[in-house]
Amino acid sequence: MLKFKTRLKIYLGLSAGIIVLFGATIALSQDKIDIEQFISPETCGGCHAEIFEQWENSMHNLAHKDPVYSRVSQFLRKGLINEGEIQEAESCVKCHTPVGHLTGFPEKLSDDLSKTPEIATKGIQCDYCHSVETVKRMYNNGLVLKPGQGEDDPGIKYGPFDDAEPDFHEALYSKLHTQSQICGTCHNVKHVSFGTDLETTYTEWQNSPYNSKDPAKRIECQGCHMYQRPGIPSTGSTPRPENPGSATEYSEERPHIFTHYFVGGNSSVPGTFDGHDKDQMAVERLQNAATISVDISLIEQKKLNIIVTNTGAGHSIPTGVGDLRQVWLEVTIQDKANKTSFQTGVMNDKHELSKDAVIFRTVFGDEKGNPVVNIAKAKKVLKDNRIKAKQSVIKTMDLPFIPKKDATIIARLLYRGMPQKILNLIPGKPFKPLPIVVMAKVEKRI
Ligand code: HEC
Ligand code: HEC
Ligand code: HEC
Ligand code: HEC
Ligand code: HEC
């Protein structure tokens, strides 16, 4: 091991040398970084107080501590014997504990995570993102960092301003920080051995109308996710007003200060860490992502068309862990007296969804094409019926009867973080059912 490390150092040294020789300006290999070089978010928060409060208990802050992630990842790691599958199951810490992984511990998921240095338990943090100099690969966290030497010599913090003159650290304008790439390299996940696309949020955005050459139509990840604040969901279907203010209490006023809530669809984990405003903001985001409508023109043929449109997300709905997130249709027909005569997409008493439910998601499979729950075994994408940005899908449902006149059709688009079935498989203290959010709802009288 020692030998390998020495060799690696020589190799890195050589490649750095070669880069210098050819006069390249971009550092392509990551220099070795010591954990002491990272400055704690609390220190940054000493001046950037508002930004700190927004980021605290965000899913970035919680990426390492998130109990759903922690228990799911340990569960998926268990019992694997295939080397390629083990490598994937061990790789999680690269994104979920990036400061630790970069500085040497944890190297892998099965390391004793209770020994993770305190600062690394704080997830994706200020000094991690703001030390990013470049990206070497657009998936599996290809960020290349150049942090300072710790609090005595904090070095350069890269950001969106070209005229900042802070007293504590140096500052430099970074175009990368204004672009989707800085997010995309972590929000595109590939199986480390089999190359299967496990998460494709960045690619989905790249292929969406939001990745437009026309600056008036172009919206980066930051354009939605770093404009949101309580009451202002800031999606593709709602206004995204600027957030005037200042980066510290004593800095000059600027037309827009990027918010750091980093809210997605997760409306349960932040709350358990006392971030209730973030739970509510996730609900607001989900409620402004899609619309639903009902077309009854085929009702005499016992058919119902449900149309769902992705109006607000800059990527598919759902995105991220598309094999886990559940976005589904619940359709109810009630007669004149409000008695339910038909229903689909409902849950049983174990909070598991019925088999007939229309779920928008990705399904992974092994080489034989059998569906797999464990991403470590994913060799193929068997199915992906998620709703792409600004696109509509029409689901035709067969009804067991022709609804009577004056019946009401109620269709809802629902969201939850993960199937209860998977949570129920995880040993230990049972998971409480995850909250269900109504993303969109429509009622139609026949
Ligand atoms: C002693 C106060 C202080 C501390 C501590 C501090 N900053 Fe700053 N920072 C400032 C000031 C002042 C500015 C300039 C704001 C402006 O020009 O609007 C600034 C600007 C920035 C910018 C914008 C740079 C640009 O050019 O766009 C970033 C990014 C930043 N800080 C990150 C951090 C991080 C990360 C930490 C912790 C490692 C940190 N700051 C700690 C005072 C501080
Ligand atoms: C996931 C990466 C990420 C994390 C974590 C993060 N930032 Fe930022 N921050 C950004 C990006 C990206 C921008 C610029 C967005 C743009 O220009 O489009 C930014 C902008 C800033 C700015 C400029 C003022 C503004 O908000 O527009 C400051 C100051 C700053 N961040 C400080 C912090 C501090 C302090 C923390 C920790 C509490 C932090 N950041 C955590 C990515 C991050
Ligand atoms: C170092 C890797 C990394 C970078 C860089 C990064 N993210 Fe993340 N992000 C993550 C991880 C890991 C999670 C999930 C943590 C969890 O759920 O346990 C996450 C979660 C999120 C969520 C919350 C998802 C939910 O379900 O609620 C949003 C929104 C988000 N990121 C947006 C962004 C944006 C916007 C940027 C760029 C400014 C960015 N991320 C940069 C790794 C990263
Ligand atoms: C046009 C606005 C918009 C843009 C641009 C955008 N998002 Fe989103 N994002 C949303 C909305 C709305 C949701 C909630 C619906 C959903 O979960 O898909 C969301 C949800 C998410 C989630 C949580 C997904 C889940 O269900 O668990 C993540 C992670 C995320 N976005 C990351 C990103 C990243 C990374 C980018 C850039 C590559 C990006 N977003 C660009 C609007 C946007
Ligand atoms: C390349 C970066 C990256 C790697 C490596 C990675 N993840 Fe993630 N993970 C993310 C991002 C980004 C999200 C947020 C997406 C979303 O919210 O849908 C996420 C979210 C999750 C969530 C959802 C958590 C919640 O609270 O709902 C789970 C579970 C998860 N990851 C498990 C894993 C496991 C297990 C591994 C290792 C086998 C792993 N991740 C490796 C980037 C990564």
Short mmCIF file of C-alpha atoms in Angstrom, two decimals, residues 89-371:
data_model
loop_
_atom_site.label_atom_id
_atom_site.label_comp_id
_atom_site.label_asym_id
_atom_site.label_seq_id
_atom_site.Cartn_x
_atom_site.Cartn_y
_atom_site.Cartn_z
CA ALA A 89 -21.37 -0.16 -3.16
CA GLU A 90 -18.18 1.23 -1.56
CA SER A 91 -18.10 4.39 -3.71
CA CYS A 92 -20.88 6.39 -2.05
CA VAL A 93 -18.58 8.45 0.19
CA LYS A 94 -17.07 10.21 -2.82
CA CYS A 95 -20.15 12.44 -3.04
CA HIS A 96 -21.88 11.98 0.30
CA THR A 97 -18.70 12.63 2.39
CA PRO A 98 -16.57 14.52 -0.15
CA VAL A 99 -14.20 16.38 2.21
CA GLY A 100 -13.32 13.12 3.96
CA HIS A 101 -12.91 11.13 0.78
CA LEU A 102 -10.69 13.76 -0.81
CA THR A 103 -8.39 13.96 2.21
CA GLY A 104 -8.07 10.22 2.73
CA PHE A 105 -10.78 9.09 5.18
CA PRO A 106 -13.25 7.52 4.62
CA GLU A 107 -11.90 5.96 1.45
CA LYS A 108 -14.87 3.63 1.22
CA LEU A 109 -18.27 2.99 2.75
CA SER A 110 -17.14 0.02 4.86
CA ASP A 111 -14.49 2.08 6.69
CA ASP A 112 -15.42 2.76 10.33
CA LEU A 113 -17.47 5.87 9.61
CA SER A 114 -17.62 6.77 13.31
CA LYS A 115 -13.97 7.82 12.84
CA THR A 116 -14.87 10.34 10.12
CA PRO A 117 -13.20 13.67 10.99
CA GLU A 118 -15.76 16.12 12.42
CA ILE A 119 -15.53 18.58 9.53
CA ALA A 120 -16.12 15.84 6.94
CA THR A 121 -19.39 14.84 8.63
CA LYS A 122 -20.76 18.23 7.56
CA GLY A 123 -21.30 17.02 4.02
CA ILE A 124 -21.04 19.22 0.97
CA GLN A 125 -19.92 22.44 2.54
CA CYS A 126 -18.81 26.04 1.94
CA ASP A 127 -15.08 25.48 1.65
CA TYR A 128 -15.58 22.42 -0.54
CA CYS A 129 -17.65 24.14 -3.24
CA HIS A 130 -15.78 27.43 -3.03
CA SER A 131 -12.34 25.84 -3.39
CA VAL A 132 -13.32 24.23 -6.68
CA GLU A 133 -10.99 25.31 -9.44
CA THR A 134 -12.08 23.10 -12.33
CA VAL A 135 -13.94 19.93 -13.35
CA LYS A 136 -12.10 17.04 -14.93
CA ARG A 137 -15.05 14.72 -15.62
CA MET A 138 -18.78 15.33 -15.87
CA TYR A 139 -19.92 12.46 -13.63
CA ASN A 140 -19.05 10.79 -10.29
CA ASN A 141 -17.72 14.02 -8.79
CA GLY A 142 -14.91 15.15 -11.08
CA LEU A 143 -14.28 18.38 -9.13
CA VAL A 144 -10.65 19.48 -8.75
CA LEU A 145 -10.06 21.58 -5.63
CA LYS A 146 -7.45 24.07 -4.54
CA PRO A 147 -8.24 24.98 -0.93
CA GLY A 148 -6.06 27.28 1.18
CA GLN A 149 -3.93 26.22 4.14
CA GLY A 150 -6.59 26.58 6.85
CA GLU A 151 -7.80 29.56 8.83
CA ASP A 152 -4.38 31.24 9.07
CA ASP A 153 -4.04 31.26 5.30
CA PRO A 154 -7.52 30.66 3.83
CA GLY A 155 -6.48 31.11 0.21
CA ILE A 156 -8.80 31.91 -2.67
CA LYS A 157 -12.57 31.42 -2.51
CA TYR A 158 -14.04 31.15 -5.99
CA GLY A 159 -17.43 32.70 -6.63
CA PRO A 160 -19.66 34.79 -8.89
CA PHE A 161 -18.24 38.27 -8.20
CA ASP A 162 -15.36 39.81 -10.13
CA ASP A 163 -14.91 42.74 -7.75
CA ALA A 164 -15.06 41.22 -4.26
CA GLU A 165 -12.34 42.34 -1.87
CA PRO A 166 -12.90 40.40 1.33
CA ASP A 167 -10.69 40.95 4.36
CA PHE A 168 -10.42 37.31 5.50
CA HIS A 169 -9.80 35.35 2.31
CA GLU A 170 -8.88 36.14 -1.25
CA ALA A 171 -11.64 36.01 -3.87
CA LEU A 172 -11.71 35.23 -7.56
CA TYR A 173 -14.42 35.22 -10.20
CA SER A 174 -15.18 31.70 -11.41
CA LYS A 175 -17.36 31.19 -14.46
CA LEU A 176 -17.74 27.54 -13.45
CA HIS A 177 -19.62 28.59 -10.32
CA THR A 178 -22.26 30.27 -12.45
CA GLN A 179 -22.79 27.17 -14.61
CA SER A 180 -24.66 23.88 -14.26
CA GLN A 181 -21.41 21.92 -14.58
CA ILE A 182 -20.36 22.56 -10.99
CA CYS A 183 -23.55 20.81 -9.86
CA GLY A 184 -23.73 18.32 -12.71
CA THR A 185 -20.52 16.46 -12.01
CA CYS A 186 -22.05 15.12 -8.76
CA HIS A 187 -25.63 15.02 -10.05
CA ASN A 188 -24.64 12.56 -12.80
CA VAL A 189 -23.85 9.19 -11.26
CA LYS A 190 -22.43 6.23 -13.18
CA HIS A 191 -21.84 2.72 -11.86
CA VAL A 192 -18.08 2.70 -11.20
CA SER A 193 -17.56 -0.77 -12.71
CA PHE A 194 -20.42 -1.36 -15.16
CA GLY A 195 -20.83 2.22 -16.42
CA THR A 196 -24.62 2.12 -16.04
CA ASP A 197 -26.18 5.59 -15.74
CA LEU A 198 -27.62 5.61 -12.21
CA GLU A 199 -28.45 9.31 -11.90
CA THR A 200 -28.65 11.64 -14.91
CA THR A 201 -29.94 15.00 -13.65
CA TYR A 202 -27.23 16.95 -15.46
CA THR A 203 -27.72 15.07 -18.75
CA GLU A 204 -31.49 15.56 -18.48
CA TRP A 205 -30.93 19.30 -18.02
CA GLN A 206 -28.44 19.37 -20.94
CA ASN A 207 -31.08 17.83 -23.21
CA SER A 208 -33.81 20.18 -21.96
CA PRO A 209 -35.03 23.49 -23.41
CA TYR A 210 -33.46 25.22 -20.37
CA ASN A 211 -30.02 24.54 -21.86
CA SER A 212 -30.75 27.14 -24.53
CA LYS A 213 -28.27 29.30 -26.43
CA ASP A 214 -30.72 32.17 -26.05
CA PRO A 215 -29.75 33.87 -22.76
CA ALA A 216 -33.39 34.87 -22.20
CA LYS A 217 -34.46 31.22 -22.14
CA ARG A 218 -31.41 29.66 -20.56
CA ILE A 219 -31.71 28.60 -16.90
CA GLU A 220 -28.82 26.92 -15.09
CA CYS A 221 -29.37 24.74 -12.01
CA GLN A 222 -28.54 27.82 -9.93
CA GLY A 223 -31.25 29.81 -11.75
CA CYS A 224 -33.95 27.72 -10.05
CA HIS A 225 -32.27 26.17 -7.03
CA MET A 226 -30.28 29.20 -5.87
CA TYR A 227 -33.16 31.67 -6.23
CA GLN A 228 -35.55 29.77 -3.99
CA ARG A 229 -36.44 31.09 -0.54
CA PRO A 230 -39.53 30.60 1.67
CA GLY A 231 -42.64 31.50 -0.33
CA ILE A 232 -40.70 31.82 -3.58
CA PRO A 233 -40.37 28.31 -5.06
CA SER A 234 -38.59 29.65 -8.11
CA THR A 235 -39.29 26.94 -10.66
CA GLY A 236 -39.74 26.88 -14.43
CA SER A 237 -43.43 27.73 -14.00
CA THR A 238 -43.17 30.44 -11.34
CA PRO A 239 -41.35 33.79 -11.20
CA ARG A 240 -37.73 33.63 -10.13
CA PRO A 241 -37.22 37.13 -8.75
CA GLU A 242 -33.77 38.34 -7.77
CA ASN A 243 -32.82 38.34 -4.11
CA PRO A 244 -31.17 41.70 -3.42
CA GLY A 245 -28.94 41.84 -0.37
CA SER A 246 -25.36 41.51 0.71
CA ALA A 247 -23.02 38.59 1.19
CA THR A 248 -22.04 39.68 4.70
CA GLU A 249 -23.60 42.15 7.14
CA TYR A 250 -21.01 44.76 6.27
CA SER A 251 -20.70 44.23 2.50
CA GLU A 252 -22.21 46.45 -0.17
CA GLU A 253 -25.71 45.71 -1.42
CA ARG A 254 -25.84 43.62 -4.61
CA PRO A 255 -28.75 43.04 -7.00
CA HIS A 256 -28.79 39.29 -6.32
CA ILE A 257 -27.38 37.09 -3.60
CA PHE A 258 -27.65 33.41 -4.54
CA THR A 259 -29.56 31.50 -1.88
CA HIS A 260 -28.08 28.31 -0.44
CA TYR A 261 -31.12 26.26 0.63
CA PHE A 262 -30.50 23.65 -2.10
CA VAL A 263 -34.05 22.34 -1.85
CA GLY A 264 -35.28 19.46 -4.00
CA GLY A 265 -38.09 17.02 -3.28
CA ASN A 266 -36.86 15.77 0.07
CA SER A 267 -39.47 16.98 2.53
CA SER A 268 -38.67 14.73 5.48
CA VAL A 269 -34.95 14.44 6.20
CA PRO A 270 -34.16 18.15 6.82
CA GLY A 271 -37.06 18.33 9.30
CA THR A 272 -35.63 15.57 11.46
CA PHE A 273 -32.56 17.80 11.84
CA ASP A 274 -34.71 20.79 12.74
CA GLY A 275 -34.85 22.34 9.31
CA HIS A 276 -38.63 22.58 9.07
CA ASP A 277 -38.58 25.56 6.72
CA LYS A 278 -36.66 23.38 4.25
CA ASP A 279 -39.34 20.67 4.44
CA GLN A 280 -41.97 23.26 3.61
CA MET A 281 -39.83 24.66 0.79
CA ALA A 282 -39.52 21.17 -0.72
CA VAL A 283 -43.31 20.94 -0.70
CA GLU A 284 -43.54 24.36 -2.38
CA ARG A 285 -41.05 23.22 -5.03
CA LEU A 286 -42.94 20.00 -5.72
CA GLN A 287 -46.26 21.84 -5.92
CA ASN A 288 -44.88 24.03 -8.68
CA ALA A 289 -43.27 21.35 -10.82
CA ALA A 290 -46.11 19.75 -12.77
CA THR A 291 -49.73 20.00 -13.89
CA ILE A 292 -52.32 17.28 -14.37
CA SER A 293 -55.49 17.13 -16.47
CA VAL A 294 -58.15 14.61 -17.44
CA ASP A 295 -59.53 13.92 -20.90
CA ILE A 296 -62.85 12.04 -20.93
CA SER A 297 -63.39 11.88 -24.69
CA LEU A 298 -62.98 8.08 -24.65
CA ILE A 299 -65.08 7.47 -21.56
CA GLU A 300 -67.79 5.63 -23.54
CA GLN A 301 -65.07 3.09 -24.42
CA LYS A 302 -64.25 2.73 -20.72
CA LYS A 303 -61.00 4.64 -21.20
CA LEU A 304 -59.63 7.66 -19.39
CA ASN A 305 -56.69 9.81 -20.47
CA ILE A 306 -54.60 11.46 -17.78
CA ILE A 307 -52.14 14.08 -18.98
CA VAL A 308 -49.18 15.08 -16.84
CA THR A 309 -46.90 17.94 -17.88
CA ASN A 310 -43.53 18.82 -16.44
CA THR A 311 -43.91 22.60 -16.29
CA GLY A 312 -41.42 23.52 -13.58
CA ALA A 313 -38.44 21.17 -13.37
CA GLY A 314 -35.26 21.67 -15.36
CA HIS A 315 -34.89 17.90 -15.69
CA SER A 316 -37.09 14.82 -15.52
CA ILE A 317 -39.71 14.34 -12.81
CA PRO A 318 -38.58 12.68 -10.70
CA THR A 319 -34.83 13.14 -11.11
CA GLY A 320 -31.82 12.13 -8.99
CA VAL A 321 -32.33 8.68 -7.56
CA GLY A 322 -35.02 7.93 -10.13
CA ASP A 323 -35.18 4.27 -9.14
CA LEU A 324 -36.13 5.23 -5.58
CA ARG A 325 -38.24 8.38 -5.89
CA GLN A 326 -41.91 7.58 -6.41
CA VAL A 327 -44.07 9.93 -8.45
CA TRP A 328 -47.37 8.26 -9.23
CA LEU A 329 -50.95 8.72 -10.34
CA GLU A 330 -53.85 8.19 -8.02
CA VAL A 331 -57.20 8.17 -9.79
CA THR A 332 -60.55 8.02 -8.00
CA ILE A 333 -64.06 7.95 -9.41
CA GLN A 334 -66.84 9.03 -7.08
CA ASP A 335 -70.55 8.82 -7.75
CA LYS A 336 -73.06 11.59 -7.07
CA ALA A 337 -73.16 10.71 -3.36
CA ASN A 338 -69.33 10.93 -3.13
CA LYS A 339 -69.06 7.15 -2.86
CA THR A 340 -65.86 5.76 -4.40
CA SER A 341 -66.62 3.36 -7.23
CA PHE A 342 -63.12 3.00 -8.65
CA GLN A 343 -59.62 3.76 -7.43
CA THR A 344 -56.05 3.10 -8.61
CA GLY A 345 -52.65 4.09 -7.23
CA VAL A 346 -53.61 3.53 -3.60
CA MET A 347 -51.56 2.09 -0.76
CA ASN A 348 -52.22 -0.94 1.40
CA ASP A 349 -52.00 -0.88 5.18
CA LYS A 350 -48.22 -1.44 4.98
CA HIS A 351 -47.96 1.79 2.93
CA GLU A 352 -46.96 -0.18 -0.15
CA LEU A 353 -48.31 0.91 -3.52
CA SER A 354 -50.61 -1.40 -5.44
CA LYS A 355 -49.10 -3.22 -8.46
CA ASP A 356 -51.41 -1.46 -10.93
CA ALA A 357 -50.19 2.02 -9.96
CA VAL A 358 -48.75 4.15 -12.76
CA ILE A 359 -45.33 5.16 -11.40
CA PHE A 360 -42.91 7.46 -13.22
CA ARG A 361 -39.42 6.10 -12.53
CA THR A 362 -36.36 4.22 -13.74
CA VAL A 363 -35.99 0.48 -13.31
CA PHE A 364 -32.56 -1.13 -13.36
CA GLY A 365 -31.80 -4.70 -14.35
CA ASP A 366 -29.03 -7.30 -14.27
CA GLU A 367 -27.40 -8.64 -17.46
CA LYS A 368 -30.30 -11.05 -18.00
CA GLY A 369 -32.77 -8.21 -17.82
CA ASN A 370 -34.25 -9.10 -14.43
CA PRO A 371 -35.15 -6.04 -12.37
#
